[in-house]
Short mmCIF file of C-alpha atoms in Angstrom, two decimals:
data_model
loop_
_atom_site.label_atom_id
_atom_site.label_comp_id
_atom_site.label_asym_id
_atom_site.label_seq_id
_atom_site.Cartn_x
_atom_site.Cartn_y
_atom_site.Cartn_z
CA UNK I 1 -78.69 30.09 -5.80
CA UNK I 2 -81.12 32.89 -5.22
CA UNK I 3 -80.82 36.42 -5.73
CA UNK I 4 -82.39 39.08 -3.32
CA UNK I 5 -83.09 42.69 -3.75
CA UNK I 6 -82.43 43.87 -0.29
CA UNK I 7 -81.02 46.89 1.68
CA UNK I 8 -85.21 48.41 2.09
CA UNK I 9 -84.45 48.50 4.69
CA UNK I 10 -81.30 46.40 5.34
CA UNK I 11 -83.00 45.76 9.11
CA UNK I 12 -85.36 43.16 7.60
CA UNK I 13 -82.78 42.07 5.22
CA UNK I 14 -80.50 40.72 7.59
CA UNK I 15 -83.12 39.11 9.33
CA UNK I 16 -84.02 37.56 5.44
CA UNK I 17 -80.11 36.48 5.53
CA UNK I 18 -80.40 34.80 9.44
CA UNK I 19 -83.63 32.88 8.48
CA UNK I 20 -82.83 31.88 5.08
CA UNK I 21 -79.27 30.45 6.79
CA UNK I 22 -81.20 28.82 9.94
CA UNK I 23 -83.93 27.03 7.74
CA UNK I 24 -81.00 25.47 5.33
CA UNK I 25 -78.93 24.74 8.39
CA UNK I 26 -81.64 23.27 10.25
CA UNK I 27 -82.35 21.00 6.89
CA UNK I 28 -78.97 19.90 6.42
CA UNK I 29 -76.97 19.81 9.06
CA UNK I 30 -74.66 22.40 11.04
CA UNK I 31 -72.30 23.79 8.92
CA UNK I 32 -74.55 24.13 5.64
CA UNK I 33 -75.49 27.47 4.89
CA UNK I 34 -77.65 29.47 1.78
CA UNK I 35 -76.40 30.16 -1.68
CA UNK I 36 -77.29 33.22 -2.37
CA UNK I 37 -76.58 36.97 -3.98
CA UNK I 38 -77.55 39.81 -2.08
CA UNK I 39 -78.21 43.40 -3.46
CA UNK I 40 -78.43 45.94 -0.77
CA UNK I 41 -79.49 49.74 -1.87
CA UNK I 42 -79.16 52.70 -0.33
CA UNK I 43 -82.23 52.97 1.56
CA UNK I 44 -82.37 56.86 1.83
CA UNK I 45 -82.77 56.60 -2.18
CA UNK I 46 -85.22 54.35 -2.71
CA UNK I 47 -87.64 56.12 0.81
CA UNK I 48 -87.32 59.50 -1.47
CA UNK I 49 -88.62 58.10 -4.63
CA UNK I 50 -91.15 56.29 -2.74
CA UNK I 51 -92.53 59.39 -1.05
CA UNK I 52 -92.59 61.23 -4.31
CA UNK I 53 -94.29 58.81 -5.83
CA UNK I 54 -91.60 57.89 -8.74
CA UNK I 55 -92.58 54.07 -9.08
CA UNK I 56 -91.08 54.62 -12.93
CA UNK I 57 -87.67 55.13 -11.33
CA UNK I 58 -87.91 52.89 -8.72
CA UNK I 59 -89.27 49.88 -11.53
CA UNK I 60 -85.84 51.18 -13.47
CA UNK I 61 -83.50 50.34 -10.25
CA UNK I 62 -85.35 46.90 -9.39
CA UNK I 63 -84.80 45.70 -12.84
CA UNK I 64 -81.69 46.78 -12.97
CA UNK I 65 -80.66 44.98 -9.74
CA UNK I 66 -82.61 41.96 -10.86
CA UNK I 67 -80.51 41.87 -14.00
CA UNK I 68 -77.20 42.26 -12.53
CA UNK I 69 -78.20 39.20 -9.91
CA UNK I 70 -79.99 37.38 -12.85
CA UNK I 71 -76.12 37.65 -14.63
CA UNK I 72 -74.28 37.00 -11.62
CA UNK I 73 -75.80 33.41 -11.41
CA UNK I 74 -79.04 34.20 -9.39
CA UNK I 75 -81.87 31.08 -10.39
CA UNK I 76 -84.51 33.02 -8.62
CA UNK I 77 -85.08 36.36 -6.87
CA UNK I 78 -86.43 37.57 -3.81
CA UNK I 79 -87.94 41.02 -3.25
CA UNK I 80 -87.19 41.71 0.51
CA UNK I 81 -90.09 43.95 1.06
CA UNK I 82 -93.52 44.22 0.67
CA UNK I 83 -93.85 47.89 -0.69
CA UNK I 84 -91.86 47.33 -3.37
CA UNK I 85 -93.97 44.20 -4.99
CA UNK I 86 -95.53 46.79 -6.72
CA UNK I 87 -92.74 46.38 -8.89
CA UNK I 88 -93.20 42.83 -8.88
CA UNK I 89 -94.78 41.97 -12.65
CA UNK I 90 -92.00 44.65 -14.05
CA UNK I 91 -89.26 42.79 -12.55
CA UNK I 92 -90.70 39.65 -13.64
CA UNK I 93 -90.75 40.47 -17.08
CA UNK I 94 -87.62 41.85 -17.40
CA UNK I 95 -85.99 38.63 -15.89
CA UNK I 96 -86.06 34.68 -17.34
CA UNK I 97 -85.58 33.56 -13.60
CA UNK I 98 -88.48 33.45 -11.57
CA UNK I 99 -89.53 35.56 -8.83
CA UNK I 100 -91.00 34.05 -5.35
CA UNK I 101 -93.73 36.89 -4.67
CA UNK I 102 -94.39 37.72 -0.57
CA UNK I 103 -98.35 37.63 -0.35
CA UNK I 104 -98.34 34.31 -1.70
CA UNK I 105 -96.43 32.03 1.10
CA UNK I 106 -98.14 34.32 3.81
CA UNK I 107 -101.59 33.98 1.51
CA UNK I 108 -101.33 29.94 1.72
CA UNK I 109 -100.73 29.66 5.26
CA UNK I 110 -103.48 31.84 5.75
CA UNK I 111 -105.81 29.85 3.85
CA UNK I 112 -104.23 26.68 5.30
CA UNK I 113 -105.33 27.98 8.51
CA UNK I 114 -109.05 28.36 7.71
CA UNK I 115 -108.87 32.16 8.19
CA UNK I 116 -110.95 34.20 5.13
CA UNK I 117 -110.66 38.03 6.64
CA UNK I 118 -107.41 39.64 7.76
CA UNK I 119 -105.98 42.71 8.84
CA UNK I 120 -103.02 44.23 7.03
CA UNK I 121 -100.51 46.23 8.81
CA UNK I 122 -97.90 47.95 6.22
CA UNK I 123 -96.42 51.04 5.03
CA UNK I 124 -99.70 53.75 3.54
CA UNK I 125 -98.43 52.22 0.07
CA UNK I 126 -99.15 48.67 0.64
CA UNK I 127 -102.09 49.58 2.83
CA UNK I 128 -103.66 52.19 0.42
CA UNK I 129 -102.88 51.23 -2.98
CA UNK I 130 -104.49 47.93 -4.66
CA UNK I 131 -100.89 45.84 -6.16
CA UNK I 132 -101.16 43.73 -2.58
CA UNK I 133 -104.60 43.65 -0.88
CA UNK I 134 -105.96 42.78 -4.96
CA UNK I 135 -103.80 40.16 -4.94
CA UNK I 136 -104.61 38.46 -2.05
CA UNK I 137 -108.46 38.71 -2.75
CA UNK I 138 -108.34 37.82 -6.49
CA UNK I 139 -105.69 34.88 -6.28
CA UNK I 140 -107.16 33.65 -2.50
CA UNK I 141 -110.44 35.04 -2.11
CA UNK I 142 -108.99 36.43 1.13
CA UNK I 143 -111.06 39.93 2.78
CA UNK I 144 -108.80 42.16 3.32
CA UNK I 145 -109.24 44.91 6.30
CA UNK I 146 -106.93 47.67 6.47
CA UNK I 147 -106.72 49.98 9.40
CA UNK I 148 -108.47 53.84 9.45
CA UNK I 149 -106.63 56.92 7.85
CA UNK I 150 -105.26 57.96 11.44
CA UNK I 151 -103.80 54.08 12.62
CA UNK I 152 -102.46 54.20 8.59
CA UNK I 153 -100.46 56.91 9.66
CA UNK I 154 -99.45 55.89 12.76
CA UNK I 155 -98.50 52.60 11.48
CA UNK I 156 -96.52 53.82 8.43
CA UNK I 157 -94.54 56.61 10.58
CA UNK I 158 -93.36 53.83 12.78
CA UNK I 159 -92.00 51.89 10.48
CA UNK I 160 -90.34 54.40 8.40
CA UNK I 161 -89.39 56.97 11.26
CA UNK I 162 -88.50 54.23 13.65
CA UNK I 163 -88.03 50.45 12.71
CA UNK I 164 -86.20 51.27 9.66
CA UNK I 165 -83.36 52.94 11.92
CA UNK I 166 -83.86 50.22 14.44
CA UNK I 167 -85.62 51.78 17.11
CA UNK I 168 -88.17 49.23 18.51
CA UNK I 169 -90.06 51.24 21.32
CA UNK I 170 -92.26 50.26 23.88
CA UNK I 171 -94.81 53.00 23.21
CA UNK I 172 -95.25 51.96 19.75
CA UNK I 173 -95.64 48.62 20.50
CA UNK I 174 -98.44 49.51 22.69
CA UNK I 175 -99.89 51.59 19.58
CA UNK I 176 -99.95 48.58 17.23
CA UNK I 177 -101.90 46.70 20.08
CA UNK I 178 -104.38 49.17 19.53
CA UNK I 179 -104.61 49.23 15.71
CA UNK I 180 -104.70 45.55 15.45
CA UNK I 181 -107.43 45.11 18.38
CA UNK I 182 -109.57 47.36 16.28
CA UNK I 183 -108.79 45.26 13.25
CA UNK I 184 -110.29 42.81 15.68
CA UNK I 185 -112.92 44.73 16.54
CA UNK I 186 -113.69 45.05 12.53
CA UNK I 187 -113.92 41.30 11.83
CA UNK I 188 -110.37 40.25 11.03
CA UNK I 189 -109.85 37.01 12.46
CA UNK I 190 -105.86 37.13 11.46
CA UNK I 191 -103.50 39.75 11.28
CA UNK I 192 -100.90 39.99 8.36
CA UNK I 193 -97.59 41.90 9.09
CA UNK I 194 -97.13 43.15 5.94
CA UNK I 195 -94.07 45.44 6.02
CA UNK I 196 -90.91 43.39 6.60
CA UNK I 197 -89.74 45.74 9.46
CA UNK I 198 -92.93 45.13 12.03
CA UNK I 199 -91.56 41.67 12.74
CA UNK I 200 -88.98 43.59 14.72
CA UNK I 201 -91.88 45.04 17.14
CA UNK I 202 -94.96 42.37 16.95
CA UNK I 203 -94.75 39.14 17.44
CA UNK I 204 -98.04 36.45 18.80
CA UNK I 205 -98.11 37.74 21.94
CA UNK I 206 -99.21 41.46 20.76
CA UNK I 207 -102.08 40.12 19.19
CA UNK I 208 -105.75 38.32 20.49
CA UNK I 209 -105.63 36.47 17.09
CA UNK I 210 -102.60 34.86 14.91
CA UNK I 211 -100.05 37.14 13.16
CA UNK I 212 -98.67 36.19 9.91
CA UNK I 213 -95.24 37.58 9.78
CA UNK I 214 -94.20 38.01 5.61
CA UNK I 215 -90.87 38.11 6.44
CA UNK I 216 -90.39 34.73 7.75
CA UNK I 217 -93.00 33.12 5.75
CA UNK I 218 -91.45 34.67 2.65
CA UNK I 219 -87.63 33.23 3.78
CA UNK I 220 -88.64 29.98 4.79
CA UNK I 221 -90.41 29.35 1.15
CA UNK I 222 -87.25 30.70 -0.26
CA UNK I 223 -85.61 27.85 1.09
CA UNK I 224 -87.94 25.70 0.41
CA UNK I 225 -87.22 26.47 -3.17
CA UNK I 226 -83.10 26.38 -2.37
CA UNK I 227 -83.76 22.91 -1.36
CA UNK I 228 -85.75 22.07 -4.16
CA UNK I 229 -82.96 20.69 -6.55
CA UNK I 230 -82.05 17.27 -6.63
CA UNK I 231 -78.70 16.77 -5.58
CA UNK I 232 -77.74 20.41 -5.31
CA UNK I 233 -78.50 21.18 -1.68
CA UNK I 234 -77.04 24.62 -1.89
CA UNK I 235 -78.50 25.45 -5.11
CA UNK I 236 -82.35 25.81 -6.39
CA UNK I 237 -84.09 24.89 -9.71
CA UNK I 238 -85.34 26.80 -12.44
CA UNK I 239 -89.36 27.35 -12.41
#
């Protein structure tokens, strides 16, 4: 069974939910479905911290979450969202189940691929500070471009002024075609969507090279690991 720290924002985590449910039904046959806890917080919480920059209290209510999942019979844990794998090593620590980290499903198939310079699209945190784009280069030897301070901005106000409520609009659809064509334009030869939310707007078709959607890369190694267990369909091993 696997645990996942959802509800930022509980848009993508329903989609998390559908896909982790398709790829086990898919596997095993019509009426199987996902084992799984889900821990959904109160969004408008955890946005505030973010903005004000309290990663200390947001660490304390992932681990806390993590815990309570970890107790209630979780085997593993998802963080559904990118931002908050900042967090990631914290929770890890404070947990003896193991954690299935976003960049690094999205990072193989990238790799897989033959790509070695990307574009990230994200909130300004993932975008701006190192926890993500470092781990990608260090762990993959991936380049990572991120968009200029004014498609930053335009890119994180979508996501959290828009696809967080879920408003997908046609004019900022349009204005991710432009970010990511420059991305283009700067040498990225894929483009990562790196905030679980964008999947809602962009899909192939908005971009002149591949997308890498986290969300569904992230879900479908989740059930990978689900599957994992000999003669436990619905359940997942240890490590």
């Amino acid at each position: 069974m696997i645990g996942m720290l959802g509800g930022m924002s509980w848009e993508s985590s329903a989609e998390y939910y559908r896909l982790l449910n398709y790829g086990v039904r898919d596997r095993l046959g019509p009426t199987a479905s996902a084992r799984c806890l889900l821990w959904s917080f109160d969004f408008a919480e955890i946005e505030a911290l973010q903005h004000r920059g309290d990663w200390d209290a947001l660490g304390d209510r992932l681990v806390d979450a993590a815990q309570r999942l970890e107790t209630g019979g979780a085997e593993g844990l998802l963080i559904c969202t990118n931002t908050m794998h900042r967090l990631a090593a914290q929770v890890e620590a404070a947990v003896d189940i193991p954690l299935l980290h976003i960049a690094d499903p999205t990072a193989a198939r990238i790799k897989a691929a033959g790509f070695a310079t990307v574009g990230l699209l994200g909130t300004a945190f993932t975008m701006e500070q190192p926890f993500y784009k470092d781990r990608l280069a260090a762990r993959y030897g991936l380049r990572v471009l991120v968009p200029d301070a004014a498609d930053r901005e335009t890119v994180h106000r979508v996501i959290y002024e828009e696809l967080v409520a879920g408003k997908v609009l046609a004019e900022s659809r349009a204005a991710y075609r432009v970010v990511i064509e420059r991305l283009v334009a700067a040498g990225a030869e894929a483009v990562i969507l790196g905030c679980t939310e964008i999947m809602l707007l962009i899909g192939a078709a908005d971009s002149p090279v591949p997308v890498f959607d986290t969300t569904a890369l992230h879900a479908a190694a989740a059930v990978d690991w689900l599957l994992a267990a000999p003669g436990d369909p619905g359940g997942a091993a240890k490590g």
